[in-house]
Amino acid sequence: MQSVRIKGRAKLQGKVAISGSKNSGLPLLAASLLTDEPVVLTNVPQLNDIRFMLQLLEFLGCETTFEQNQTRVRALKIHGNPSYELVKQMRASICLLGPLIARLGHAEIPLPGGCVIGQRPIDLHLRGLQKLGCDIRIQNGVVCASATHLRGTNIFLGGRQGSTVTGTANILCAATRAKGITTIQSAACEPEIIDLCHLLLAMGAKIEGIGSPTLIIEGVDSLHGASHRLIPDRIEYGTFFMLALMTRSAIQLPPLDPCLSGALLYILEQSGARWEENADGILVRGDRSSLNPVELTTLPFPGFSTDLQAQMCALMTQVEGVSVITERIYPSRFMHISELGRMGADILLEGSSAIIKGATTLSGAPIMASDLRAGASLYMAGLAAEGETIVQRVYHVDRGYEKLDEKLCQLGAEIERFDDKNI
Ligand code: EPZ
């Protein structure tokens, strides 16, 4: 397995490009199954998860190409039975369910397992599909779904933690081919769902309420091919923004569509972050920011994203005072805390809250990534720490950050990737 060696006390400077959104690309690639015509996506990040979704689509019978950040998928003749060996490798495989049922009338998808960030049920996905007229059976760990035809209906898609992003994607895709009108209440409002709606509109779907918690979909008899450019990755954007603050660097980011920011910029501004808007976008002035501790809770969009929680924990280790970060979406998503502790961070876990006493001087150490966002927070800590840090299992980071090492080195970081014989 590969690890990276990171030299600490990095002083970063320069301009960084933000890639297309992974969490848009995955459901939008799955939506290609809704038509037998080609669907072309541009600004697609070259990530392992994207390549894996293309592998799944090929397994189902699709023709796929992926060149120069552009994918082309044509689902001419497909079947609906991805193998467990494939599905177990990526939770987002569940995004295939809605499109397959809409296209074929049936699908057998192995139940995705949980993962280190927590138990990740799909009860809301299944409830929504049943409301659309699907017969759902779980047999030997496989979701067996079938529907002679899908009929429009009213669906409340909220769960204990609020809305579900991929659940909304699944029901949305299925509803585009249902007979009649479907209303989805408590739909996810994440920008990635808006991006999916825009692709579906381009394919001939009829959707109203885009960006709101209530989506109204009028089913159509067929959908056609389309071309669409993915939105930028707002989580990568937030990661680099907080990295500039944590290393007290000046990093030039591209413009950020305010619709993508949610609570991020508000919380950082409240904490004392300083930045300048210019012709190239946003120049984050980590060198001129004097941050205060934060108290925040992760929430569905536009609330503070759970996918930026680990990065905020790392940042707050460098801020004088006590910060409290509460994880409401995945209460046990704190694998990064023990790794930051190995570097000298003073963080107490109380239930689903991390109580961070800053500022502490982090010292480089061998640490291990557990999921892609925790891995990113460990890169940040290694760049801010004194001495050298080895981050192991960087394959987690490669799933969600395109060319991260390269982008950081272009900013002046000293990062070396190597095959780690110790793991
Ligand atoms: C999406 O996952 C993202 N992945 C995740 O990003 C992100 O953390 C998550 O949304 C929350 O924003 C993709 O978009 C591919 P959910 P998803 O269904 O859709 C509960 C990353 O780092 N729930 O919105 O799987 C669930 O347990 C990844 O890029 C149910 O109870 O998440 C959680 O507490 C990690 N029943 C909450 O809802 C269900 O049927 C939100 O989950 C579905 C979800």
PDB file of N, CA and C in Angstrom, residues 323-389:
ATOM      1  N   SER A 323     -12.925  24.666  21.006  1.00  0.00           N
ATOM      2  CA  SER A 323     -13.937  24.528  19.946  1.00  0.00           C
ATOM      3  C   SER A 323     -14.751  23.270  20.208  1.00  0.00           C
ATOM      4  N   VAL A 324     -16.027  23.329  19.848  1.00  0.00           N
ATOM      5  CA  VAL A 324     -16.900  22.152  19.977  1.00  0.00           C
ATOM      6  C   VAL A 324     -17.530  21.862  18.617  1.00  0.00           C
ATOM      7  N   ILE A 325     -17.200  20.688  18.080  1.00  0.00           N
ATOM      8  CA  ILE A 325     -17.721  20.302  16.769  1.00  0.00           C
ATOM      9  C   ILE A 325     -18.579  19.056  16.935  1.00  0.00           C
ATOM     10  N   THR A 326     -19.852  19.183  16.654  1.00  0.00           N
ATOM     11  CA  THR A 326     -20.806  18.080  16.858  1.00  0.00           C
ATOM     12  C   THR A 326     -21.210  17.485  15.519  1.00  0.00           C
ATOM     13  N   GLU A 327     -21.127  16.159  15.441  1.00  0.00           N
ATOM     14  CA  GLU A 327     -21.408  15.443  14.199  1.00  0.00           C
ATOM     15  C   GLU A 327     -22.832  14.888  14.251  1.00  0.00           C
ATOM     16  N   ARG A 328     -23.733  15.483  13.510  1.00  0.00           N
ATOM     17  CA  ARG A 328     -25.153  15.110  13.572  1.00  0.00           C
ATOM     18  C   ARG A 328     -25.509  14.097  12.471  1.00  0.00           C
ATOM     19  N   ILE A 329     -24.714  14.045  11.403  1.00  0.00           N
ATOM     20  CA  ILE A 329     -25.042  13.157  10.281  1.00  0.00           C
ATOM     21  C   ILE A 329     -24.494  11.757  10.521  1.00  0.00           C
ATOM     22  N   TYR A 330     -23.214  11.663  10.849  1.00  0.00           N
ATOM     23  CA  TYR A 330     -22.595  10.361  11.160  1.00  0.00           C
ATOM     24  C   TYR A 330     -21.941  10.477  12.534  1.00  0.00           C
ATOM     25  N   PRO A 331     -22.698  10.202  13.598  1.00  0.00           N
ATOM     26  CA  PRO A 331     -22.211  10.466  14.963  1.00  0.00           C
ATOM     27  C   PRO A 331     -20.874   9.829  15.319  1.00  0.00           C
ATOM     28  N   SER A 332     -20.475   8.789  14.580  1.00  0.00           N
ATOM     29  CA  SER A 332     -19.181   8.179  14.964  1.00  0.00           C
ATOM     30  C   SER A 332     -18.083   8.527  13.951  1.00  0.00           C
ATOM     31  N   ARG A 333     -18.291   9.570  13.166  1.00  0.00           N
ATOM     32  CA  ARG A 333     -17.299   9.930  12.131  1.00  0.00           C
ATOM     33  C   ARG A 333     -16.145  10.711  12.761  1.00  0.00           C
ATOM     34  N   PHE A 334     -15.388  10.024  13.633  1.00  0.00           N
ATOM     35  CA  PHE A 334     -14.289  10.685  14.338  1.00  0.00           C
ATOM     36  C   PHE A 334     -13.007   9.866  14.336  1.00  0.00           C
ATOM     37  N   MET A 335     -12.815   9.046  13.307  1.00  0.00           N
ATOM     38  CA  MET A 335     -11.601   8.203  13.282  1.00  0.00           C
ATOM     39  C   MET A 335     -10.345   9.063  13.232  1.00  0.00           C
ATOM     40  N   HIS A 336     -10.482  10.291  12.752  1.00  0.00           N
ATOM     41  CA  HIS A 336      -9.305  11.182  12.608  1.00  0.00           C
ATOM     42  C   HIS A 336      -8.832  11.708  13.964  1.00  0.00           C
ATOM     43  N   ILE A 337      -9.717  11.678  14.969  1.00  0.00           N
ATOM     44  CA  ILE A 337      -9.376  12.305  16.255  1.00  0.00           C
ATOM     45  C   ILE A 337      -8.178  11.596  16.911  1.00  0.00           C
ATOM     46  N   SER A 338      -8.194  10.255  16.900  1.00  0.00           N
ATOM     47  CA  SER A 338      -7.091   9.532  17.564  1.00  0.00           C
ATOM     48  C   SER A 338      -5.786   9.762  16.798  1.00  0.00           C
ATOM     49  N   GLU A 339      -5.880   9.885  15.472  1.00  0.00           N
ATOM     50  CA  GLU A 339      -4.667  10.127  14.683  1.00  0.00           C
ATOM     51  C   GLU A 339      -4.122  11.536  14.955  1.00  0.00           C
ATOM     52  N   LEU A 340      -5.009  12.507  15.049  1.00  0.00           N
ATOM     53  CA  LEU A 340      -4.552  13.875  15.383  1.00  0.00           C
ATOM     54  C   LEU A 340      -3.964  13.881  16.794  1.00  0.00           C
ATOM     55  N   GLY A 341      -4.550  13.047  17.663  1.00  0.00           N
ATOM     56  CA  GLY A 341      -4.011  12.953  19.034  1.00  0.00           C
ATOM     57  C   GLY A 341      -2.593  12.437  19.055  1.00  0.00           C
ATOM     58  N   ARG A 342      -2.271  11.531  18.134  1.00  0.00           N
ATOM     59  CA  ARG A 342      -0.906  11.003  18.060  1.00  0.00           C
ATOM     60  C   ARG A 342       0.092  12.103  17.704  1.00  0.00           C
ATOM     61  N   MET A 343      -0.429  13.184  17.128  1.00  0.00           N
ATOM     62  CA  MET A 343       0.451  14.306  16.741  1.00  0.00           C
ATOM     63  C   MET A 343       0.484  15.381  17.818  1.00  0.00           C
ATOM     64  N   GLY A 344      -0.270  15.110  18.921  1.00  0.00           N
ATOM     65  CA  GLY A 344      -0.217  16.073  20.022  1.00  0.00           C
ATOM     66  C   GLY A 344      -1.456  16.925  20.168  1.00  0.00           C
ATOM     67  N   ALA A 345      -2.457  16.672  19.329  1.00  0.00           N
ATOM     68  CA  ALA A 345      -3.697  17.473  19.452  1.00  0.00           C
ATOM     69  C   ALA A 345      -4.403  17.106  20.754  1.00  0.00           C
ATOM     70  N   ASP A 346      -5.073  18.099  21.346  1.00  0.00           N
ATOM     71  CA  ASP A 346      -5.774  17.901  22.627  1.00  0.00           C
ATOM     72  C   ASP A 346      -7.267  17.913  22.326  1.00  0.00           C
ATOM     73  N   ILE A 347      -7.811  16.723  22.031  1.00  0.00           N
ATOM     74  CA  ILE A 347      -9.230  16.627  21.620  1.00  0.00           C
ATOM     75  C   ILE A 347      -9.907  15.576  22.491  1.00  0.00           C
ATOM     76  N   LEU A 348     -11.029  15.948  23.060  1.00  0.00           N
ATOM     77  CA  LEU A 348     -11.814  15.030  23.893  1.00  0.00           C
ATOM     78  C   LEU A 348     -13.092  14.700  23.127  1.00  0.00           C
ATOM     79  N   LEU A 349     -13.408  13.386  23.022  1.00  0.00           N
ATOM     80  CA  LEU A 349     -14.659  12.987  22.376  1.00  0.00           C
ATOM     81  C   LEU A 349     -15.726  12.808  23.443  1.00  0.00           C
ATOM     82  N   GLU A 350     -16.788  13.554  23.321  1.00  0.00           N
ATOM     83  CA  GLU A 350     -17.921  13.420  24.249  1.00  0.00           C
ATOM     84  C   GLU A 350     -19.155  13.078  23.416  1.00  0.00           C
ATOM     85  N   GLY A 351     -19.508  11.779  23.356  1.00  0.00           N
ATOM     86  CA  GLY A 351     -20.653  11.397  22.507  1.00  0.00           C
ATOM     87  C   GLY A 351     -20.353  11.726  21.059  1.00  0.00           C
ATOM     88  N   SER A 352     -21.180  12.552  20.438  1.00  0.00           N
ATOM     89  CA  SER A 352     -20.939  12.870  19.022  1.00  0.00           C
ATOM     90  C   SER A 352     -20.330  14.263  18.875  1.00  0.00           C
ATOM     91  N   SER A 353     -19.647  14.705  19.946  1.00  0.00           N
ATOM     92  CA  SER A 353     -18.975  16.012  19.873  1.00  0.00           C
ATOM     93  C   SER A 353     -17.485  15.870  20.127  1.00  0.00           C
ATOM     94  N   ALA A 354     -16.717  16.621  19.349  1.00  0.00           N
ATOM     95  CA  ALA A 354     -15.272  16.689  19.587  1.00  0.00           C
ATOM     96  C   ALA A 354     -15.006  18.021  20.278  1.00  0.00           C
ATOM     97  N   ILE A 355     -14.374  17.971  21.454  1.00  0.00           N
ATOM     98  CA  ILE A 355     -14.035  19.193  22.193  1.00  0.00           C
ATOM     99  C   ILE A 355     -12.541  19.418  22.002  1.00  0.00           C
ATOM    100  N   ILE A 356     -12.214  20.465  21.258  1.00  0.00           N
ATOM    101  CA  ILE A 356     -10.835  20.664  20.810  1.00  0.00           C
ATOM    102  C   ILE A 356     -10.213  21.826  21.561  1.00  0.00           C
ATOM    103  N   LYS A 357      -9.141  21.555  22.287  1.00  0.00           N
ATOM    104  CA  LYS A 357      -8.447  22.620  23.011  1.00  0.00           C
ATOM    105  C   LYS A 357      -7.228  23.042  22.181  1.00  0.00           C
ATOM    106  N   GLY A 358      -7.306  24.242  21.658  1.00  0.00           N
ATOM    107  CA  GLY A 358      -6.171  24.741  20.877  1.00  0.00           C
ATOM    108  C   GLY A 358      -5.539  25.892  21.635  1.00  0.00           C
ATOM    109  N   ALA A 359      -4.401  26.456  21.265  1.00  0.00           N
ATOM    110  CA  ALA A 359      -3.678  25.912  20.131  1.00  0.00           C
ATOM    111  C   ALA A 359      -2.622  24.944  20.622  1.00  0.00           C
ATOM    112  N   THR A 360      -2.408  23.863  19.919  1.00  0.00           N
ATOM    113  CA  THR A 360      -1.315  22.952  20.275  1.00  0.00           C
ATOM    114  C   THR A 360      -0.340  22.880  19.098  1.00  0.00           C
ATOM    115  N   THR A 361       0.912  22.688  19.435  1.00  0.00           N
ATOM    116  CA  THR A 361       1.899  22.478  18.367  1.00  0.00           C
ATOM    117  C   THR A 361       1.855  21.006  17.984  1.00  0.00           C
ATOM    118  N   LEU A 362       1.486  20.733  16.759  1.00  0.00           N
ATOM    119  CA  LEU A 362       1.443  19.339  16.305  1.00  0.00           C
ATOM    120  C   LEU A 362       2.849  18.895  15.938  1.00  0.00           C
ATOM    121  N   SER A 363       3.167  17.629  16.297  1.00  0.00           N
ATOM    122  CA  SER A 363       4.481  17.115  15.894  1.00  0.00           C
ATOM    123  C   SER A 363       4.273  15.945  14.933  1.00  0.00           C
ATOM    124  N   GLY A 364       5.086  15.914  13.902  1.00  0.00           N
ATOM    125  CA  GLY A 364       4.961  14.881  12.881  1.00  0.00           C
ATOM    126  C   GLY A 364       5.034  13.486  13.469  1.00  0.00           C
ATOM    127  N   ALA A 365       4.264  12.552  12.867  1.00  0.00           N
ATOM    128  CA  ALA A 365       4.236  11.171  13.369  1.00  0.00           C
ATOM    129  C   ALA A 365       3.691  10.279  12.261  1.00  0.00           C
ATOM    130  N   PRO A 366       3.885   8.959  12.372  1.00  0.00           N
ATOM    131  CA  PRO A 366       3.228   8.053  11.426  1.00  0.00           C
ATOM    132  C   PRO A 366       1.754   7.928  11.799  1.00  0.00           C
ATOM    133  N   ILE A 367       0.842   8.243  10.878  1.00  0.00           N
ATOM    134  CA  ILE A 367      -0.603   8.197  11.156  1.00  0.00           C
ATOM    135  C   ILE A 367      -1.291   7.491   9.990  1.00  0.00           C
ATOM    136  N   MET A 368      -2.580   7.140  10.194  1.00  0.00           N
ATOM    137  CA  MET A 368      -3.260   6.304   9.194  1.00  0.00           C
ATOM    138  C   MET A 368      -4.592   6.907   8.770  1.00  0.00           C
ATOM    139  N   ALA A 369      -4.799   7.001   7.471  1.00  0.00           N
ATOM    140  CA  ALA A 369      -6.084   7.490   6.955  1.00  0.00           C
ATOM    141  C   ALA A 369      -7.124   6.388   7.102  1.00  0.00           C
ATOM    142  N   SER A 370      -8.375   6.772   7.407  1.00  0.00           N
ATOM    143  CA  SER A 370      -9.444   5.770   7.591  1.00  0.00           C
ATOM    144  C   SER A 370     -10.573   5.979   6.593  1.00  0.00           C
ATOM    145  N   ASP A 371     -10.748   7.214   6.126  1.00  0.00           N
ATOM    146  CA  ASP A 371     -11.707   7.479   5.053  1.00  0.00           C
ATOM    147  C   ASP A 371     -11.208   8.728   4.332  1.00  0.00           C
ATOM    148  N   LEU A 372     -11.810   9.066   3.226  1.00  0.00           N
ATOM    149  CA  LEU A 372     -11.184  10.102   2.388  1.00  0.00           C
ATOM    150  C   LEU A 372     -11.126  11.454   3.072  1.00  0.00           C
ATOM    151  N   ARG A 373     -12.138  11.846   3.840  1.00  0.00           N
ATOM    152  CA  ARG A 373     -12.100  13.177   4.453  1.00  0.00           C
ATOM    153  C   ARG A 373     -11.180  13.183   5.681  1.00  0.00           C
ATOM    154  N   ALA A 374     -11.163  12.107   6.430  1.00  0.00           N
ATOM    155  CA  ALA A 374     -10.209  12.006   7.548  1.00  0.00           C
ATOM    156  C   ALA A 374      -8.799  12.067   6.993  1.00  0.00           C
ATOM    157  N   GLY A 375      -8.580  11.384   5.867  1.00  0.00           N
ATOM    158  CA  GLY A 375      -7.253  11.391   5.238  1.00  0.00           C
ATOM    159  C   GLY A 375      -6.828  12.792   4.860  1.00  0.00           C
ATOM    160  N   ALA A 376      -7.761  13.576   4.343  1.00  0.00           N
ATOM    161  CA  ALA A 376      -7.440  14.958   3.963  1.00  0.00           C
ATOM    162  C   ALA A 376      -7.058  15.773   5.196  1.00  0.00           C
ATOM    163  N   SER A 377      -7.752  15.510   6.312  1.00  0.00           N
ATOM    164  CA  SER A 377      -7.438  16.274   7.537  1.00  0.00           C
ATOM    165  C   SER A 377      -6.046  15.927   8.042  1.00  0.00           C
ATOM    166  N   LEU A 378      -5.599  14.682   7.781  1.00  0.00           N
ATOM    167  CA  LEU A 378      -4.263  14.269   8.225  1.00  0.00           C
ATOM    168  C   LEU A 378      -3.187  14.895   7.347  1.00  0.00           C
ATOM    169  N   TYR A 379      -3.464  15.055   6.049  1.00  0.00           N
ATOM    170  CA  TYR A 379      -2.553  15.805   5.175  1.00  0.00           C
ATOM    171  C   TYR A 379      -2.391  17.218   5.742  1.00  0.00           C
ATOM    172  N   MET A 380      -3.515  17.851   6.103  1.00  0.00           N
ATOM    173  CA  MET A 380      -3.483  19.233   6.612  1.00  0.00           C
ATOM    174  C   MET A 380      -2.616  19.293   7.868  1.00  0.00           C
ATOM    175  N   ALA A 381      -2.837  18.318   8.771  1.00  0.00           N
ATOM    176  CA  ALA A 381      -2.088  18.321  10.036  1.00  0.00           C
ATOM    177  C   ALA A 381      -0.602  18.119   9.775  1.00  0.00           C
ATOM    178  N   GLY A 382      -0.278  17.229   8.819  1.00  0.00           N
ATOM    179  CA  GLY A 382       1.133  16.986   8.509  1.00  0.00           C
ATOM    180  C   GLY A 382       1.812  18.228   7.954  1.00  0.00           C
ATOM    181  N   LEU A 383       1.092  18.994   7.160  1.00  0.00           N
ATOM    182  CA  LEU A 383       1.666  20.208   6.561  1.00  0.00           C
ATOM    183  C   LEU A 383       1.868  21.303   7.604  1.00  0.00           C
ATOM    184  N   ALA A 384       1.036  21.287   8.665  1.00  0.00           N
ATOM    185  CA  ALA A 384       1.141  22.336   9.699  1.00  0.00           C
ATOM    186  C   ALA A 384       2.089  21.921  10.827  1.00  0.00           C
ATOM    187  N   ALA A 385       2.315  20.612  10.969  1.00  0.00           N
ATOM    188  CA  ALA A 385       3.066  20.107  12.141  1.00  0.00           C
ATOM    189  C   ALA A 385       4.549  20.446  12.051  1.00  0.00           C
ATOM    190  N   GLU A 386       5.231  20.254  13.166  1.00  0.00           N
ATOM    191  CA  GLU A 386       6.706  20.318  13.157  1.00  0.00           C
ATOM    192  C   GLU A 386       7.238  18.940  12.765  1.00  0.00           C
ATOM    193  N   GLY A 387       8.250  18.920  11.931  1.00  0.00           N
ATOM    194  CA  GLY A 387       8.854  17.629  11.593  1.00  0.00           C
ATOM    195  C   GLY A 387       8.133  16.922  10.459  1.00  0.00           C
ATOM    196  N   GLU A 388       8.381  15.620  10.397  1.00  0.00           N
ATOM    197  CA  GLU A 388       7.893  14.822   9.251  1.00  0.00           C
ATOM    198  C   GLU A 388       6.723  13.931   9.672  1.00  0.00           C
ATOM    199  N   THR A 389       5.726  13.859   8.801  1.00  0.00           N
ATOM    200  CA  THR A 389       4.559  12.995   9.038  1.00  0.00           C
ATOM    201  C   THR A 389       4.451  11.984   7.906  1.00  0.00           C
TER     202      THR A 389
END
